[in-house]
Structure formats: C-alpha cells, structure tokens
Amino acid sequence: MQPDTIDPSSGYRYYSAEQLLVVQRIIDLKNRGFTLEEIKSLLAEDVSPAEVKKSLTAKQLELQQFIEEAQSRLEEISSGLERIRDLDDPSPAVPIVIRNVKSQLVASIRDTIPRSHLCLLLDEIKQYVREHQEDDNRSLNVQWHNNDDEEDLIDVEVALPVAKPIPGSDRVNVHFWPELKQAASLVHWCDPYHSSCSALAELATWISSNGYRPSDAKPIREIYLTADQDLYGKLRRAELLIPIEKI
C-alpha cells in the first residue's frame, strides 16, 4: 500500500486515518488465514456480500480440514509415544525361553537376493497386502532358509500376517506358516540389513548348552517387533526363533 506521504529527509512513511483502517482490515484477514491475493479480492470496492460469504465459507472449510488433519497427526504421534514407551532402556535383559509358535495365515514372498535388498522385499510384501485392504503395520516375519554370513546371496522368505485369505500372485503366496512346536526365543535389538548378528551365535550357544539342537526340518524365523512407522534409527526390536529338538 502506498503511503499518503513520505518524509523526503527521513524516508518515514505516513498513512492517513483511512489507510490505517485498511491496514487493520488486512491484518485482521491475515489472522483469519487469508492470503494477500484473497485479501485483495475481499477489499475490492465492488465486492458483493455473496462473494464475501463464498470466500468466508471456503476459508472455513479449508481451516476445518487443516484442523482435522492436524488432529489426526497429533493422534498418530500420541500413539507412537505409546508404542515406544519401552525404548527408554534400549537393551533390557530378556531371558532366552523355549516357546510354541502357532500357525498363522500370511502373505509371503520367497526369493534369493543380496542381503542389502531385504528392505525392498519387505516393502514389496507390505505394498501387496495394503493393496488388498490388509493392515501392513502388522509384525513383519522373516524366515531365513540360509543364513550363512559368507554367502553373497540369501534365500529368504518375508511375510505379513493377514486377517483373511487374499488373492496370491506369481510372487506372493498366501498360506499358513507352519506351527513351531518348540523354538528357542531371544528378543534382541538388531539391524536386519547387516550381515552379522550376535544374537544368532548367542542363541545357538544356549541351545547346545541346554541339551537341544537346531531342527534341520524348519528354517530360522525372525519377527520384527518394531514396526516400520516406529523405526527411528537403524536398530529394531526383534524376536529370533530357532526351531529345536531334544538331543
């Protein structure tokens, strides 16, 4: 807005009383969320009451949508805080136990890949179940059909539990993962994309020291307890399961 006068020596701008009223109206409309372009239209001399009502109604709907989206984000943050409330101590002592793992319906993909591509496989199965209206935030499951750190490629199967049967595909198999009647379980923190994990050696030592041996009939299984939406660093909480049998 051009000032009424400008002091040539100081450069101070002086506005008339009428201009100050316009400035106040601009500030008021900005505080309501209007842009300068929208304000220009509302202050036009020929603006009609109908046009003003239309603009106010549109802004009302826009702000209401903003509030709803902000509320949704706030609720998600609150839920995230609830889900990670146990992360204050990142390495609680969890004893190794032997437990039964029930059979469950899953959508899975098995492939032989470089370990660095594991995240792509996990993302692929998540996207597939999401496209079939299933929750992709359920705990990711991985079966290591070979877990040799010396191998460049790994034979791995990734899976997500599903609540009901969904169509399979050339890549995706929808089936029941078999029950593990006895499995040694170790809850730990790990980087699933790193080739070395001390938990495997720790659990193997415990198995041999307690009169058991790994079962060759079933692969090692891992359940990622930290969901992708709650993963803030490289480490995630996981349960390592090695099927065992008594010696």
PDB file of C-alpha atoms in Angstrom:
ATOM      1  CA  MET A   1       0.000   0.000   0.000  1.00  0.00           C
ATOM      2  CA  GLN A   2       1.351   3.354  -0.996  1.00  0.00           C
ATOM      3  CA  PRO A   3       1.697   5.762   1.990  1.00  0.00           C
ATOM      4  CA  ASP A   4      -0.158   9.070   1.983  1.00  0.00           C
ATOM      5  CA  THR A   5       3.143  10.968   2.227  1.00  0.00           C
ATOM      6  CA  ILE A   6       6.847  10.219   2.586  1.00  0.00           C
ATOM      7  CA  ASP A   7       9.237  12.495   4.501  1.00  0.00           C
ATOM      8  CA  PRO A   8      11.975  13.307   1.939  1.00  0.00           C
ATOM      9  CA  SER A   9      14.675  13.766   4.590  1.00  0.00           C
ATOM     10  CA  SER A  10      13.995  10.770   6.849  1.00  0.00           C
ATOM     11  CA  GLY A  11      12.132   8.456   4.491  1.00  0.00           C
ATOM     12  CA  TYR A  12       9.413   7.921   7.101  1.00  0.00           C
ATOM     13  CA  ARG A  13       6.104   6.868   5.642  1.00  0.00           C
ATOM     14  CA  TYR A  14       2.918   8.482   6.823  1.00  0.00           C
ATOM     15  CA  TYR A  15      -0.505   6.945   6.345  1.00  0.00           C
ATOM     16  CA  SER A  16      -3.878   8.619   6.536  1.00  0.00           C
ATOM     17  CA  ALA A  17      -6.543   7.506   9.012  1.00  0.00           C
ATOM     18  CA  GLU A  18      -8.416   5.826   6.167  1.00  0.00           C
ATOM     19  CA  GLN A  19      -5.305   3.927   5.117  1.00  0.00           C
ATOM     20  CA  LEU A  20      -4.681   2.790   8.701  1.00  0.00           C
ATOM     21  CA  LEU A  21      -8.196   1.341   8.734  1.00  0.00           C
ATOM     22  CA  VAL A  22      -7.375  -0.626   5.584  1.00  0.00           C
ATOM     23  CA  VAL A  23      -4.134  -1.850   7.152  1.00  0.00           C
ATOM     24  CA  GLN A  24      -6.083  -3.016  10.204  1.00  0.00           C
ATOM     25  CA  ARG A  25      -8.536  -4.881   7.973  1.00  0.00           C
ATOM     26  CA  ILE A  26      -5.632  -6.544   6.140  1.00  0.00           C
ATOM     27  CA  ILE A  27      -4.092  -7.661   9.454  1.00  0.00           C
ATOM     28  CA  ASP A  28      -7.444  -8.981  10.635  1.00  0.00           C
ATOM     29  CA  LEU A  29      -7.994 -11.007   7.447  1.00  0.00           C
ATOM     30  CA  LYS A  30      -4.415 -12.361   7.560  1.00  0.00           C
ATOM     31  CA  ASN A  31      -5.069 -13.520  11.115  1.00  0.00           C
ATOM     32  CA  ARG A  32      -8.067 -15.450   9.798  1.00  0.00           C
ATOM     33  CA  GLY A  33      -5.807 -17.261   7.338  1.00  0.00           C
ATOM     34  CA  PHE A  34      -6.439 -15.362   4.131  1.00  0.00           C
ATOM     35  CA  THR A  35      -3.619 -14.852   1.651  1.00  0.00           C
ATOM     36  CA  LEU A  36      -2.740 -11.396   0.318  1.00  0.00           C
ATOM     37  CA  GLU A  37      -4.317 -12.299  -3.024  1.00  0.00           C
ATOM     38  CA  GLU A  38      -7.547 -13.348  -1.289  1.00  0.00           C
ATOM     39  CA  ILE A  39      -7.492 -10.184   0.832  1.00  0.00           C
ATOM     40  CA  LYS A  40      -7.143  -8.044  -2.286  1.00  0.00           C
ATOM     41  CA  SER A  41     -10.383  -9.503  -3.640  1.00  0.00           C
ATOM     42  CA  LEU A  42     -12.213  -9.049  -0.332  1.00  0.00           C
ATOM     43  CA  LEU A  43     -11.230  -5.371  -0.107  1.00  0.00           C
ATOM     44  CA  ALA A  44     -12.174  -4.537  -3.667  1.00  0.00           C
ATOM     45  CA  GLU A  45     -14.709  -1.711  -3.866  1.00  0.00           C
ATOM     46  CA  ASP A  46     -17.140  -3.724  -5.968  1.00  0.00           C
ATOM     47  CA  VAL A  47     -17.044  -6.930  -3.870  1.00  0.00           C
ATOM     48  CA  SER A  48     -20.574  -8.206  -3.181  1.00  0.00           C
ATOM     49  CA  PRO A  49     -21.918  -9.759   0.036  1.00  0.00           C
ATOM     50  CA  ALA A  50     -22.401 -13.024  -1.864  1.00  0.00           C
ATOM     51  CA  GLU A  51     -18.723 -13.067  -2.856  1.00  0.00           C
ATOM     52  CA  VAL A  52     -17.669 -12.328   0.717  1.00  0.00           C
ATOM     53  CA  LYS A  53     -19.874 -15.148   2.010  1.00  0.00           C
ATOM     54  CA  LYS A  54     -18.414 -17.515  -0.568  1.00  0.00           C
ATOM     55  CA  SER A  55     -14.850 -16.599   0.438  1.00  0.00           C
ATOM     56  CA  LEU A  56     -15.552 -16.916   4.160  1.00  0.00           C
ATOM     57  CA  THR A  57     -17.262 -20.284   3.681  1.00  0.00           C
ATOM     58  CA  ALA A  58     -14.357 -21.601   1.593  1.00  0.00           C
ATOM     59  CA  LYS A  59     -11.849 -20.440   4.211  1.00  0.00           C
ATOM     60  CA  GLN A  60     -13.941 -22.024   6.955  1.00  0.00           C
ATOM     61  CA  LEU A  61     -13.879 -25.388   5.159  1.00  0.00           C
ATOM     62  CA  GLU A  62     -10.146 -25.063   4.478  1.00  0.00           C
ATOM     63  CA  LEU A  63      -9.362 -24.349   8.128  1.00  0.00           C
ATOM     64  CA  GLN A  64     -11.651 -27.147   9.305  1.00  0.00           C
ATOM     65  CA  GLN A  65      -9.801 -29.595   7.071  1.00  0.00           C
ATOM     66  CA  PHE A  66      -6.475 -28.301   8.390  1.00  0.00           C
ATOM     67  CA  ILE A  67      -7.657 -28.817  11.978  1.00  0.00           C
ATOM     68  CA  GLU A  68      -8.816 -32.368  11.233  1.00  0.00           C
ATOM     69  CA  GLU A  69      -5.522 -33.258   9.547  1.00  0.00           C
ATOM     70  CA  ALA A  70      -3.534 -31.746  12.420  1.00  0.00           C
ATOM     71  CA  GLN A  71      -5.672 -33.666  14.930  1.00  0.00           C
ATOM     72  CA  SER A  72      -5.050 -36.889  13.026  1.00  0.00           C
ATOM     73  CA  ARG A  73      -1.288 -36.259  13.067  1.00  0.00           C
ATOM     74  CA  LEU A  74      -1.451 -35.444  16.771  1.00  0.00           C
ATOM     75  CA  GLU A  75      -3.255 -38.718  17.494  1.00  0.00           C
ATOM     76  CA  GLU A  76      -0.657 -40.647  15.491  1.00  0.00           C
ATOM     77  CA  ILE A  77       2.169 -39.025  17.454  1.00  0.00           C
ATOM     78  CA  SER A  78       0.388 -39.898  20.708  1.00  0.00           C
ATOM     79  CA  SER A  79       0.007 -43.495  19.524  1.00  0.00           C
ATOM     80  CA  GLY A  80       3.679 -43.552  18.554  1.00  0.00           C
ATOM     81  CA  LEU A  81       4.654 -42.426  22.040  1.00  0.00           C
ATOM     82  CA  GLU A  82       2.584 -45.247  23.492  1.00  0.00           C
ATOM     83  CA  ARG A  83       4.174 -47.820  21.190  1.00  0.00           C
ATOM     84  CA  ILE A  84       7.743 -46.829  22.035  1.00  0.00           C
ATOM     85  CA  ARG A  85       7.290 -46.215  25.755  1.00  0.00           C
ATOM     86  CA  ASP A  86       9.688 -49.112  26.437  1.00  0.00           C
ATOM     87  CA  LEU A  87      12.516 -47.602  24.385  1.00  0.00           C
ATOM     88  CA  ASP A  88      13.942 -45.546  27.262  1.00  0.00           C
ATOM     89  CA  ASP A  89      16.108 -48.582  28.040  1.00  0.00           C
ATOM     90  CA  PRO A  90      17.210 -49.887  24.643  1.00  0.00           C
ATOM     91  CA  SER A  91      18.736 -53.094  25.956  1.00  0.00           C
ATOM     92  CA  PRO A  92      16.596 -54.649  28.685  1.00  0.00           C
ATOM     93  CA  ALA A  93      17.663 -58.121  29.768  1.00  0.00           C
ATOM     94  CA  VAL A  94      15.200 -60.597  28.256  1.00  0.00           C
ATOM     95  CA  PRO A  95      15.824 -64.251  29.133  1.00  0.00           C
ATOM     96  CA  ILE A  96      16.031 -66.895  26.444  1.00  0.00           C
ATOM     97  CA  VAL A  97      12.950 -69.118  26.575  1.00  0.00           C
ATOM     98  CA  ILE A  98      11.505 -72.084  24.737  1.00  0.00           C
ATOM     99  CA  ARG A  99       8.069 -71.382  23.354  1.00  0.00           C
ATOM    100  CA  ASN A 100       5.437 -72.627  20.963  1.00  0.00           C
ATOM    101  CA  VAL A 101       4.695 -70.531  17.873  1.00  0.00           C
ATOM    102  CA  LYS A 102       1.203 -71.032  16.498  1.00  0.00           C
ATOM    103  CA  SER A 103       0.492 -71.481  12.816  1.00  0.00           C
ATOM    104  CA  GLN A 104      -0.728 -68.295  11.149  1.00  0.00           C
ATOM    105  CA  LEU A 105      -2.123 -67.153   7.818  1.00  0.00           C
ATOM    106  CA  VAL A 106       0.417 -64.990   5.982  1.00  0.00           C
ATOM    107  CA  ALA A 107       1.132 -63.431   2.631  1.00  0.00           C
ATOM    108  CA  SER A 108       4.767 -64.167   1.822  1.00  0.00           C
ATOM    109  CA  ILE A 109       7.434 -63.767  -0.829  1.00  0.00           C
ATOM    110  CA  ARG A 110      10.440 -66.066  -1.062  1.00  0.00           C
ATOM    111  CA  ASP A 111      13.446 -65.061  -3.115  1.00  0.00           C
ATOM    112  CA  THR A 112      17.215 -65.381  -3.297  1.00  0.00           C
ATOM    113  CA  ILE A 113      18.654 -61.886  -3.022  1.00  0.00           C
ATOM    114  CA  PRO A 114      21.633 -59.888  -1.768  1.00  0.00           C
ATOM    115  CA  ARG A 115      21.052 -59.077   1.902  1.00  0.00           C
ATOM    116  CA  SER A 116      21.105 -55.375   1.036  1.00  0.00           C
ATOM    117  CA  HIS A 117      17.900 -55.932  -0.981  1.00  0.00           C
ATOM    118  CA  LEU A 118      15.961 -57.265   2.006  1.00  0.00           C
ATOM    119  CA  CYS A 119      14.323 -53.885   2.589  1.00  0.00           C
ATOM    120  CA  LEU A 120      12.989 -53.947  -1.000  1.00  0.00           C
ATOM    121  CA  LEU A 121      11.433 -57.371  -0.405  1.00  0.00           C
ATOM    122  CA  LEU A 122       9.846 -56.208   2.847  1.00  0.00           C
ATOM    123  CA  ASP A 123       8.460 -53.134   1.121  1.00  0.00           C
ATOM    124  CA  GLU A 124       7.060 -55.279  -1.688  1.00  0.00           C
ATOM    125  CA  ILE A 125       5.054 -57.504   0.660  1.00  0.00           C
ATOM    126  CA  LYS A 126       3.805 -54.509   2.640  1.00  0.00           C
ATOM    127  CA  GLN A 127       2.586 -52.813  -0.526  1.00  0.00           C
ATOM    128  CA  TYR A 128       0.872 -56.012  -1.695  1.00  0.00           C
ATOM    129  CA  VAL A 129      -1.186 -56.545   1.456  1.00  0.00           C
ATOM    130  CA  ARG A 130      -2.026 -52.832   1.580  1.00  0.00           C
ATOM    131  CA  GLU A 131      -3.407 -53.043  -1.959  1.00  0.00           C
ATOM    132  CA  HIS A 132      -5.657 -55.876  -0.757  1.00  0.00           C
ATOM    133  CA  GLN A 133      -7.040 -53.817   2.141  1.00  0.00           C
ATOM    134  CA  GLU A 134      -4.981 -55.580   4.807  1.00  0.00           C
ATOM    135  CA  ASP A 135      -3.056 -53.877   7.623  1.00  0.00           C
ATOM    136  CA  ASP A 136       0.580 -53.512   6.530  1.00  0.00           C
ATOM    137  CA  ASN A 137       1.679 -52.437  10.028  1.00  0.00           C
ATOM    138  CA  ARG A 138       1.420 -55.941  11.479  1.00  0.00           C
ATOM    139  CA  SER A 139       4.688 -57.522  12.618  1.00  0.00           C
ATOM    140  CA  LEU A 140       6.926 -58.420   9.702  1.00  0.00           C
ATOM    141  CA  ASN A 141       8.117 -62.027   9.728  1.00  0.00           C
ATOM    142  CA  VAL A 142      11.243 -63.384   8.079  1.00  0.00           C
ATOM    143  CA  GLN A 143      12.314 -66.984   7.514  1.00  0.00           C
ATOM    144  CA  TRP A 144      15.998 -67.452   6.807  1.00  0.00           C
ATOM    145  CA  HIS A 145      16.300 -70.523   4.593  1.00  0.00           C
ATOM    146  CA  ASN A 146      20.030 -69.962   4.624  1.00  0.00           C
ATOM    147  CA  ASN A 147      21.828 -67.547   6.919  1.00  0.00           C
ATOM    148  CA  ASP A 148      25.478 -68.026   6.038  1.00  0.00           C
ATOM    149  CA  ASP A 149      27.338 -64.759   6.585  1.00  0.00           C
ATOM    150  CA  GLU A 150      29.875 -65.846   3.952  1.00  0.00           C
ATOM    151  CA  GLU A 151      27.276 -66.069   1.183  1.00  0.00           C
ATOM    152  CA  ASP A 152      26.678 -63.100  -1.095  1.00  0.00           C
ATOM    153  CA  LEU A 153      23.055 -64.154  -1.627  1.00  0.00           C
ATOM    154  CA  ILE A 154      20.477 -65.197   0.940  1.00  0.00           C
ATOM    155  CA  ASP A 155      17.469 -67.484   0.472  1.00  0.00           C
ATOM    156  CA  VAL A 156      14.848 -65.613   2.462  1.00  0.00           C
ATOM    157  CA  GLU A 157      11.073 -65.507   2.839  1.00  0.00           C
ATOM    158  CA  VAL A 158       9.327 -62.393   4.124  1.00  0.00           C
ATOM    159  CA  ALA A 159       5.750 -62.437   5.329  1.00  0.00           C
ATOM    160  CA  LEU A 160       2.970 -60.382   6.844  1.00  0.00           C
ATOM    161  CA  PRO A 161       0.069 -61.916   8.784  1.00  0.00           C
ATOM    162  CA  VAL A 162      -3.324 -61.350   7.140  1.00  0.00           C
ATOM    163  CA  ALA A 163      -6.730 -61.437   8.797  1.00  0.00           C
ATOM    164  CA  LYS A 164      -8.417 -63.294   5.926  1.00  0.00           C
ATOM    165  CA  PRO A 165      -7.420 -65.103   2.723  1.00  0.00           C
ATOM    166  CA  ILE A 166      -6.464 -62.708  -0.063  1.00  0.00           C
ATOM    167  CA  PRO A 167      -5.536 -63.499  -3.680  1.00  0.00           C
ATOM    168  CA  GLY A 168      -1.993 -64.648  -4.298  1.00  0.00           C
ATOM    169  CA  SER A 169       0.162 -63.961  -7.348  1.00  0.00           C
ATOM    170  CA  ASP A 170       3.220 -65.233  -9.175  1.00  0.00           C
ATOM    171  CA  ARG A 171       5.304 -63.550  -6.463  1.00  0.00           C
ATOM    172  CA  VAL A 172       3.062 -63.747  -3.405  1.00  0.00           C
ATOM    173  CA  ASN A 173       1.993 -66.944  -1.689  1.00  0.00           C
ATOM    174  CA  VAL A 174      -0.962 -66.743   0.732  1.00  0.00           C
ATOM    175  CA  HIS A 175      -0.760 -69.746   3.040  1.00  0.00           C
ATOM    176  CA  PHE A 176      -0.374 -70.893   6.622  1.00  0.00           C
ATOM    177  CA  TRP A 177       3.094 -70.764   8.052  1.00  0.00           C
ATOM    178  CA  PRO A 178       3.590 -73.995   9.997  1.00  0.00           C
ATOM    179  CA  GLU A 179       3.499 -74.186  13.765  1.00  0.00           C
ATOM    180  CA  LEU A 180       6.829 -74.303  15.583  1.00  0.00           C
ATOM    181  CA  LYS A 181       6.160 -76.744  18.400  1.00  0.00           C
ATOM    182  CA  GLN A 182       9.423 -75.903  20.148  1.00  0.00           C
ATOM    183  CA  ALA A 183      11.563 -72.889  19.378  1.00  0.00           C
ATOM    184  CA  ALA A 184      14.284 -71.186  21.368  1.00  0.00           C
ATOM    185  CA  SER A 185      13.374 -67.485  21.545  1.00  0.00           C
ATOM    186  CA  LEU A 186      15.644 -64.489  22.057  1.00  0.00           C
ATOM    187  CA  VAL A 187      14.289 -60.934  21.985  1.00  0.00           C
ATOM    188  CA  HIS A 188      17.040 -58.551  20.961  1.00  0.00           C
ATOM    189  CA  TRP A 189      17.917 -55.359  19.092  1.00  0.00           C
ATOM    190  CA  CYS A 190      19.366 -55.723  15.622  1.00  0.00           C
ATOM    191  CA  ASP A 191      19.968 -54.155  12.238  1.00  0.00           C
ATOM    192  CA  PRO A 192      18.205 -56.625   9.923  1.00  0.00           C
ATOM    193  CA  TYR A 193      20.152 -55.384   6.895  1.00  0.00           C
ATOM    194  CA  HIS A 194      23.557 -56.054   8.482  1.00  0.00           C
ATOM    195  CA  SER A 195      25.161 -59.395   7.710  1.00  0.00           C
ATOM    196  CA  SER A 196      26.349 -60.063  11.259  1.00  0.00           C
ATOM    197  CA  CYS A 197      24.081 -60.531  14.286  1.00  0.00           C
ATOM    198  CA  SER A 198      25.459 -61.631  17.659  1.00  0.00           C
ATOM    199  CA  ALA A 199      22.017 -62.886  18.732  1.00  0.00           C
ATOM    200  CA  LEU A 200      22.301 -65.893  16.417  1.00  0.00           C
ATOM    201  CA  ALA A 201      25.553 -67.072  17.991  1.00  0.00           C
ATOM    202  CA  GLU A 202      24.213 -66.358  21.496  1.00  0.00           C
ATOM    203  CA  LEU A 203      21.070 -68.381  20.896  1.00  0.00           C
ATOM    204  CA  ALA A 204      22.986 -71.238  19.241  1.00  0.00           C
ATOM    205  CA  THR A 205      25.312 -71.463  22.249  1.00  0.00           C
ATOM    206  CA  TRP A 206      22.352 -71.545  24.656  1.00  0.00           C
ATOM    207  CA  ILE A 207      20.689 -74.326  22.641  1.00  0.00           C
ATOM    208  CA  SER A 208      23.743 -76.591  22.695  1.00  0.00           C
ATOM    209  CA  SER A 209      24.377 -75.855  26.390  1.00  0.00           C
ATOM    210  CA  ASN A 210      20.868 -76.902  27.377  1.00  0.00           C
ATOM    211  CA  GLY A 211      20.638 -80.287  25.688  1.00  0.00           C
ATOM    212  CA  TYR A 212      18.987 -79.254  22.430  1.00  0.00           C
ATOM    213  CA  ARG A 213      19.963 -78.968  18.806  1.00  0.00           C
ATOM    214  CA  PRO A 214      18.515 -76.895  15.943  1.00  0.00           C
ATOM    215  CA  SER A 215      15.913 -78.689  13.876  1.00  0.00           C
ATOM    216  CA  ASP A 216      17.034 -79.122  10.271  1.00  0.00           C
ATOM    217  CA  ALA A 217      13.426 -79.512   9.143  1.00  0.00           C
ATOM    218  CA  LYS A 218      12.382 -75.900   9.793  1.00  0.00           C
ATOM    219  CA  PRO A 219      14.166 -72.629   8.990  1.00  0.00           C
ATOM    220  CA  ILE A 220      15.170 -69.952  11.468  1.00  0.00           C
ATOM    221  CA  ARG A 221      12.420 -67.385  11.899  1.00  0.00           C
ATOM    222  CA  GLU A 222      12.561 -63.762  12.995  1.00  0.00           C
ATOM    223  CA  ILE A 223       9.701 -61.456  13.975  1.00  0.00           C
ATOM    224  CA  TYR A 224      10.272 -57.718  13.790  1.00  0.00           C
ATOM    225  CA  LEU A 225       8.556 -56.303  16.872  1.00  0.00           C
ATOM    226  CA  THR A 226       9.335 -52.685  15.997  1.00  0.00           C
ATOM    227  CA  ALA A 227       7.025 -51.543  13.212  1.00  0.00           C
ATOM    228  CA  ASP A 228       8.443 -49.530  10.313  1.00  0.00           C
ATOM    229  CA  GLN A 229       6.486 -46.472  11.458  1.00  0.00           C
ATOM    230  CA  ASP A 230       8.296 -46.615  14.815  1.00  0.00           C
ATOM    231  CA  LEU A 231      11.791 -47.191  13.406  1.00  0.00           C
ATOM    232  CA  TYR A 232      13.834 -44.025  14.051  1.00  0.00           C
ATOM    233  CA  GLY A 233      17.376 -45.377  13.941  1.00  0.00           C
ATOM    234  CA  LYS A 234      18.923 -48.461  12.361  1.00  0.00           C
ATOM    235  CA  LEU A 235      18.074 -50.865  15.181  1.00  0.00           C
ATOM    236  CA  ARG A 236      14.729 -52.530  15.649  1.00  0.00           C
ATOM    237  CA  ARG A 237      13.460 -54.876  18.337  1.00  0.00           C
ATOM    238  CA  ALA A 238      13.124 -58.421  17.035  1.00  0.00           C
ATOM    239  CA  GLU A 239      12.458 -61.939  18.252  1.00  0.00           C
ATOM    240  CA  LEU A 240      14.813 -64.592  16.915  1.00  0.00           C
ATOM    241  CA  LEU A 241      13.298 -68.084  16.825  1.00  0.00           C
ATOM    242  CA  ILE A 242      15.336 -71.245  16.208  1.00  0.00           C
ATOM    243  CA  PRO A 243      13.259 -74.471  15.983  1.00  0.00           C
ATOM    244  CA  ILE A 244      14.838 -77.075  18.258  1.00  0.00           C
ATOM    245  CA  GLU A 245      14.633 -80.732  19.236  1.00  0.00           C
ATOM    246  CA  LYS A 246      15.911 -82.576  22.290  1.00  0.00           C
ATOM    247  CA  ILE A 247      19.198 -84.403  21.884  1.00  0.00           C
TER     248      ILE A 247
END
